[in-house]
């Protein structure tokens, strides 16, 4: 079925979808890594492509920014379009003292200030975690290309500009290694649907110190992150 947000044409989604936030990054992956890539969705400029990587069918589609946006797209992909695995690939702000610019973080779990999980009606707090299968595969693929990933809890924030200037320090104090804005909703939707999700994030800045990558550094590191995700997608399809 089609939805107000996804209107398929010229194809369908693969079982594994890579999901960057930026539609232009989805286009970059499709044009530079996928063979015979076809644009299958462009509603609201959220580009989705399906093509082949090393003989396996892989899709890539943007999520937009924030948990409401990825919450819509991941829900529909999991529940309406037959997708089994979603791998988020995006940027994050490093919080842990040992993180450096351009490090790659795999989110084993996602702390959050969002009430996204309250919709499920449980009497408590859901601790959203990634798929162990996707995580272990991604670690293996990262090692194969010479990357030592950092594995830890992300902090998925609903607020990019937080009124509390000490907010990030507080979330760091309870074990959040990096901050981003999507993983918690993605993980919760995957858990609810019985599907698999993983967030792979590149440390593009260190908000507590003010350090940040240049545009060139972001491009190079993001490319490495894309390759880990693609190799994971291929293994998940086997």
mmCIF file of C-alpha atoms in Angstrom:
data_model
loop_
_atom_site.group_PDB
_atom_site.id
_atom_site.type_symbol
_atom_site.label_atom_id
_atom_site.label_comp_id
_atom_site.label_asym_id
_atom_site.label_seq_id
_atom_site.Cartn_x
_atom_site.Cartn_y
_atom_site.Cartn_z
ATOM 1 C CA UNK A 1 0.000 0.000 0.000
ATOM 2 C CA UNK A 2 1.007 3.594 -0.472
ATOM 3 C CA UNK A 3 0.742 6.197 2.298
ATOM 4 C CA UNK A 4 0.642 10.009 2.432
ATOM 5 C CA UNK A 5 4.420 9.884 2.970
ATOM 6 C CA UNK A 6 5.575 7.049 0.690
ATOM 7 C CA UNK A 7 4.205 6.571 -2.825
ATOM 8 C CA UNK A 8 6.061 3.756 -4.524
ATOM 9 C CA UNK A 9 6.689 3.763 -8.238
ATOM 10 C CA UNK A 10 9.118 1.851 -10.462
ATOM 11 C CA UNK A 11 9.947 -0.751 -7.820
ATOM 12 C CA UNK A 12 9.800 -1.692 -4.165
ATOM 13 C CA UNK A 13 11.898 -1.582 -1.003
ATOM 14 C CA UNK A 14 14.556 -4.158 -0.231
ATOM 15 C CA UNK A 15 14.452 -6.049 3.060
ATOM 16 C CA UNK A 16 17.227 -3.771 4.367
ATOM 17 C CA UNK A 17 16.999 0.029 4.120
ATOM 18 C CA UNK A 18 19.821 2.453 4.893
ATOM 19 C CA UNK A 19 18.382 5.636 6.370
ATOM 20 C CA UNK A 20 20.394 8.870 6.458
ATOM 21 C CA UNK A 21 18.647 11.999 7.633
ATOM 22 C CA UNK A 22 19.465 14.070 4.551
ATOM 23 C CA UNK A 23 17.704 13.281 1.227
ATOM 24 C CA UNK A 24 20.808 14.428 -0.644
ATOM 25 C CA UNK A 25 22.887 11.857 1.228
ATOM 26 C CA UNK A 26 20.413 9.176 0.159
ATOM 27 C CA UNK A 27 20.914 10.332 -3.411
ATOM 28 C CA UNK A 28 24.712 10.267 -2.940
ATOM 29 C CA UNK A 29 24.658 6.672 -1.724
ATOM 30 C CA UNK A 30 22.394 5.572 -4.562
ATOM 31 C CA UNK A 31 24.507 7.206 -7.252
ATOM 32 C CA UNK A 32 27.925 6.262 -5.878
ATOM 33 C CA UNK A 33 27.413 2.816 -4.358
ATOM 34 C CA UNK A 34 24.338 1.151 -5.841
ATOM 35 C CA UNK A 35 24.137 -0.424 -9.273
ATOM 36 C CA UNK A 36 20.971 0.122 -11.331
ATOM 37 C CA UNK A 37 19.536 2.397 -8.649
ATOM 38 C CA UNK A 38 15.952 3.480 -9.271
ATOM 39 C CA UNK A 39 14.161 6.369 -7.542
ATOM 40 C CA UNK A 40 11.067 4.738 -6.044
ATOM 41 C CA UNK A 41 9.824 7.517 -3.751
ATOM 42 C CA UNK A 42 10.128 11.303 -3.740
ATOM 43 C CA UNK A 43 7.118 12.454 -1.723
ATOM 44 C CA UNK A 44 7.999 15.716 0.083
ATOM 45 C CA UNK A 45 11.506 15.440 -1.378
ATOM 46 C CA UNK A 46 12.292 12.383 0.778
ATOM 47 C CA UNK A 47 14.184 10.405 -1.809
ATOM 48 C CA UNK A 48 14.091 6.612 -1.704
ATOM 49 C CA UNK A 49 16.106 4.381 -4.023
ATOM 50 C CA UNK A 50 16.461 0.644 -4.584
ATOM 51 C CA UNK A 51 19.482 -0.839 -6.319
ATOM 52 C CA UNK A 52 22.142 -3.514 -6.025
ATOM 53 C CA UNK A 53 25.298 -3.662 -3.930
ATOM 54 C CA UNK A 54 27.588 -6.616 -4.550
ATOM 55 C CA UNK A 55 24.726 -8.528 -6.102
ATOM 56 C CA UNK A 56 22.289 -7.904 -3.234
ATOM 57 C CA UNK A 57 19.224 -5.670 -3.351
ATOM 58 C CA UNK A 58 19.543 -2.707 -0.976
ATOM 59 C CA UNK A 59 17.395 0.375 -0.494
ATOM 60 C CA UNK A 60 18.260 3.802 0.862
ATOM 61 C CA UNK A 61 15.790 6.481 1.934
ATOM 62 C CA UNK A 62 16.081 9.624 4.005
ATOM 63 C CA UNK A 63 14.365 9.967 7.377
ATOM 64 C CA UNK A 64 14.326 13.731 7.769
ATOM 65 C CA UNK A 65 15.265 15.246 11.127
ATOM 66 C CA UNK A 66 14.015 14.197 14.530
ATOM 67 C CA UNK A 67 11.994 11.401 16.090
ATOM 68 C CA UNK A 68 8.569 12.396 14.712
ATOM 69 C CA UNK A 69 9.957 12.184 11.180
ATOM 70 C CA UNK A 70 11.907 8.928 11.465
ATOM 71 C CA UNK A 71 9.016 7.593 13.541
ATOM 72 C CA UNK A 72 6.677 7.951 10.569
ATOM 73 C CA UNK A 73 9.018 6.558 7.922
ATOM 74 C CA UNK A 74 10.350 3.635 9.940
ATOM 75 C CA UNK A 75 6.838 2.647 11.074
ATOM 76 C CA UNK A 76 5.592 2.588 7.506
ATOM 77 C CA UNK A 77 8.613 0.715 6.179
ATOM 78 C CA UNK A 78 8.388 -1.950 8.883
ATOM 79 C CA UNK A 79 4.607 -2.347 8.890
ATOM 80 C CA UNK A 80 3.435 -1.527 5.360
ATOM 81 C CA UNK A 81 6.330 -2.160 2.978
ATOM 82 C CA UNK A 82 7.859 -5.434 4.187
ATOM 83 C CA UNK A 83 11.186 -4.013 5.404
ATOM 84 C CA UNK A 84 12.974 -6.157 8.008
ATOM 85 C CA UNK A 85 16.087 -4.075 8.792
ATOM 86 C CA UNK A 86 16.699 -0.323 8.999
ATOM 87 C CA UNK A 87 20.217 1.011 9.515
ATOM 88 C CA UNK A 88 20.322 4.682 10.434
ATOM 89 C CA UNK A 89 23.476 6.436 9.239
ATOM 90 C CA UNK A 90 23.970 9.968 10.475
ATOM 91 C CA UNK A 91 25.962 12.412 12.534
ATOM 92 C CA UNK A 92 26.165 12.746 16.304
ATOM 93 C CA UNK A 93 27.710 15.049 18.842
ATOM 94 C CA UNK A 94 30.298 13.289 20.976
ATOM 95 C CA UNK A 95 29.755 13.529 24.734
ATOM 96 C CA UNK A 96 32.095 10.932 26.255
ATOM 97 C CA UNK A 97 35.553 12.251 27.134
ATOM 98 C CA UNK A 98 37.294 9.544 25.100
ATOM 99 C CA UNK A 99 35.452 10.328 21.853
ATOM 100 C CA UNK A 100 37.270 12.156 19.084
ATOM 101 C CA UNK A 101 36.049 13.839 15.942
ATOM 102 C CA UNK A 102 35.377 11.319 13.148
ATOM 103 C CA UNK A 103 34.930 8.382 15.543
ATOM 104 C CA UNK A 104 32.115 6.034 14.555
ATOM 105 C CA UNK A 105 29.562 5.128 17.237
ATOM 106 C CA UNK A 106 27.175 2.181 17.188
ATOM 107 C CA UNK A 107 24.166 2.841 19.410
ATOM 108 C CA UNK A 108 23.529 -0.247 21.524
ATOM 109 C CA UNK A 109 20.692 1.649 23.207
ATOM 110 C CA UNK A 110 19.078 5.070 23.114
ATOM 111 C CA UNK A 111 18.331 7.247 26.120
ATOM 112 C CA UNK A 112 15.821 9.959 25.299
ATOM 113 C CA UNK A 113 13.877 12.949 26.600
ATOM 114 C CA UNK A 114 11.029 12.067 24.225
ATOM 115 C CA UNK A 115 7.695 10.575 25.279
ATOM 116 C CA UNK A 116 7.542 8.534 22.046
ATOM 117 C CA UNK A 117 7.430 5.281 24.008
ATOM 118 C CA UNK A 118 4.440 6.331 26.101
ATOM 119 C CA UNK A 119 2.098 5.400 23.243
ATOM 120 C CA UNK A 120 2.649 1.699 24.002
ATOM 121 C CA UNK A 121 0.894 2.005 27.340
ATOM 122 C CA UNK A 122 3.331 0.143 29.575
ATOM 123 C CA UNK A 123 3.541 1.060 33.261
ATOM 124 C CA UNK A 124 7.195 2.074 33.228
ATOM 125 C CA UNK A 125 9.976 3.175 30.911
ATOM 126 C CA UNK A 126 10.898 1.210 27.795
ATOM 127 C CA UNK A 127 14.668 0.916 27.266
ATOM 128 C CA UNK A 128 15.000 0.850 23.474
ATOM 129 C CA UNK A 129 17.950 -1.141 22.166
ATOM 130 C CA UNK A 130 19.319 -2.022 18.762
ATOM 131 C CA UNK A 131 19.219 -5.388 17.025
ATOM 132 C CA UNK A 132 22.018 -7.588 18.382
ATOM 133 C CA UNK A 133 22.263 -9.310 15.005
ATOM 134 C CA UNK A 134 22.811 -6.038 13.139
ATOM 135 C CA UNK A 135 25.188 -4.773 15.827
ATOM 136 C CA UNK A 136 27.484 -7.794 15.795
ATOM 137 C CA UNK A 137 27.505 -7.867 11.991
ATOM 138 C CA UNK A 138 28.352 -4.162 11.820
ATOM 139 C CA UNK A 139 31.213 -4.587 14.309
ATOM 140 C CA UNK A 140 32.637 -7.407 12.184
ATOM 141 C CA UNK A 141 32.369 -5.352 8.989
ATOM 142 C CA UNK A 142 33.924 -2.304 10.645
ATOM 143 C CA UNK A 143 36.921 -4.367 11.744
ATOM 144 C CA UNK A 144 37.315 -5.721 8.222
ATOM 145 C CA UNK A 145 37.831 -2.206 6.863
ATOM 146 C CA UNK A 146 40.077 -1.143 9.727
ATOM 147 C CA UNK A 147 37.594 0.785 11.878
ATOM 148 C CA UNK A 148 37.309 0.312 15.654
ATOM 149 C CA UNK A 149 33.777 1.466 16.468
ATOM 150 C CA UNK A 150 32.665 2.870 19.800
ATOM 151 C CA UNK A 151 29.692 0.960 21.193
ATOM 152 C CA UNK A 152 27.488 2.649 23.760
ATOM 153 C CA UNK A 153 24.208 4.381 24.554
ATOM 154 C CA UNK A 154 23.116 7.307 22.428
ATOM 155 C CA UNK A 155 21.033 10.190 23.720
ATOM 156 C CA UNK A 156 18.151 10.857 21.316
ATOM 157 C CA UNK A 157 17.014 14.391 21.984
ATOM 158 C CA UNK A 158 13.768 16.063 20.953
ATOM 159 C CA UNK A 159 15.454 19.463 21.326
ATOM 160 C CA UNK A 160 18.364 20.653 19.214
ATOM 161 C CA UNK A 161 18.376 23.998 21.046
ATOM 162 C CA UNK A 162 17.795 22.999 24.656
ATOM 163 C CA UNK A 163 16.769 25.722 27.128
ATOM 164 C CA UNK A 164 18.798 23.931 29.819
ATOM 165 C CA UNK A 165 22.482 24.738 29.180
ATOM 166 C CA UNK A 166 23.527 21.801 31.368
ATOM 167 C CA UNK A 167 21.343 19.234 29.599
ATOM 168 C CA UNK A 168 24.108 17.450 27.668
ATOM 169 C CA UNK A 169 26.337 17.239 30.733
ATOM 170 C CA UNK A 170 23.487 15.585 32.632
ATOM 171 C CA UNK A 171 22.885 13.002 29.920
ATOM 172 C CA UNK A 172 26.613 12.367 29.700
ATOM 173 C CA UNK A 173 26.653 11.691 33.454
ATOM 174 C CA UNK A 174 24.211 8.790 32.999
ATOM 175 C CA UNK A 175 26.244 7.089 30.295
ATOM 176 C CA UNK A 176 25.214 8.711 27.023
ATOM 177 C CA UNK A 177 28.285 8.668 24.774
ATOM 178 C CA UNK A 178 26.854 10.808 21.957
ATOM 179 C CA UNK A 179 23.776 12.885 21.154
ATOM 180 C CA UNK A 180 21.568 12.661 18.073
ATOM 181 C CA UNK A 181 17.834 12.957 17.373
ATOM 182 C CA UNK A 182 16.435 9.776 15.821
ATOM 183 C CA UNK A 183 17.608 6.436 17.235
ATOM 184 C CA UNK A 184 15.133 6.031 20.125
ATOM 185 C CA UNK A 185 12.058 6.256 17.890
ATOM 186 C CA UNK A 186 13.628 3.943 15.318
ATOM 187 C CA UNK A 187 14.484 1.334 17.960
ATOM 188 C CA UNK A 188 11.042 1.512 19.576
ATOM 189 C CA UNK A 189 9.301 1.040 16.232
ATOM 190 C CA UNK A 190 11.560 -1.912 15.431
ATOM 191 C CA UNK A 191 10.896 -3.544 18.811
ATOM 192 C CA UNK A 192 7.149 -3.081 18.447
ATOM 193 C CA UNK A 193 7.131 -4.494 14.893
ATOM 194 C CA UNK A 194 9.480 -7.387 15.686
ATOM 195 C CA UNK A 195 12.034 -6.042 13.218
ATOM 196 C CA UNK A 196 15.716 -5.000 13.370
ATOM 197 C CA UNK A 197 17.308 -1.560 13.675
ATOM 198 C CA UNK A 198 20.754 -0.104 14.272
ATOM 199 C CA UNK A 199 22.049 3.467 14.423
ATOM 200 C CA UNK A 200 25.565 4.051 13.106
ATOM 201 C CA UNK A 201 26.692 7.613 13.763
ATOM 202 C CA UNK A 202 29.788 9.597 12.952
ATOM 203 C CA UNK A 203 31.029 12.069 15.563
ATOM 204 C CA UNK A 204 30.852 15.316 13.614
ATOM 205 C CA UNK A 205 31.266 17.656 16.592
ATOM 206 C CA UNK A 206 32.014 17.756 20.308
ATOM 207 C CA UNK A 207 29.350 20.111 21.699
ATOM 208 C CA UNK A 208 30.852 20.298 25.185
ATOM 209 C CA UNK A 209 34.194 21.586 23.847
ATOM 210 C CA UNK A 210 33.102 23.364 20.666
ATOM 211 C CA UNK A 211 35.208 21.248 18.299
ATOM 212 C CA UNK A 212 33.714 20.328 14.936
ATOM 213 C CA UNK A 213 34.701 18.607 11.723
ATOM 214 C CA UNK A 214 35.280 20.543 8.551
ATOM 215 C CA UNK A 215 33.063 19.891 5.538
ATOM 216 C CA UNK A 216 35.812 17.789 3.932
ATOM 217 C CA UNK A 217 36.316 15.695 7.070
ATOM 218 C CA UNK A 218 32.585 15.055 7.340
ATOM 219 C CA UNK A 219 32.443 13.838 3.768
ATOM 220 C CA UNK A 220 35.352 11.420 4.176
ATOM 221 C CA UNK A 221 34.118 9.933 7.439
ATOM 222 C CA UNK A 222 30.512 9.710 6.327
ATOM 223 C CA UNK A 223 31.705 7.702 3.324
ATOM 224 C CA UNK A 224 33.391 5.194 5.625
ATOM 225 C CA UNK A 225 30.212 4.916 7.686
ATOM 226 C CA UNK A 226 28.186 4.279 4.529
ATOM 227 C CA UNK A 227 30.488 1.414 3.580
ATOM 228 C CA UNK A 228 30.058 -0.265 6.983
ATOM 229 C CA UNK A 229 26.285 0.015 6.659
ATOM 230 C CA UNK A 230 26.278 -1.367 3.114
ATOM 231 C CA UNK A 231 28.447 -4.331 4.078
ATOM 232 C CA UNK A 232 26.123 -4.995 7.030
ATOM 233 C CA UNK A 233 23.108 -4.832 4.726
ATOM 234 C CA UNK A 234 24.657 -7.401 2.377
ATOM 235 C CA UNK A 235 25.379 -9.792 5.267
ATOM 236 C CA UNK A 236 21.878 -9.352 6.672
ATOM 237 C CA UNK A 237 20.453 -10.337 3.299
ATOM 238 C CA UNK A 238 22.433 -13.598 3.200
#
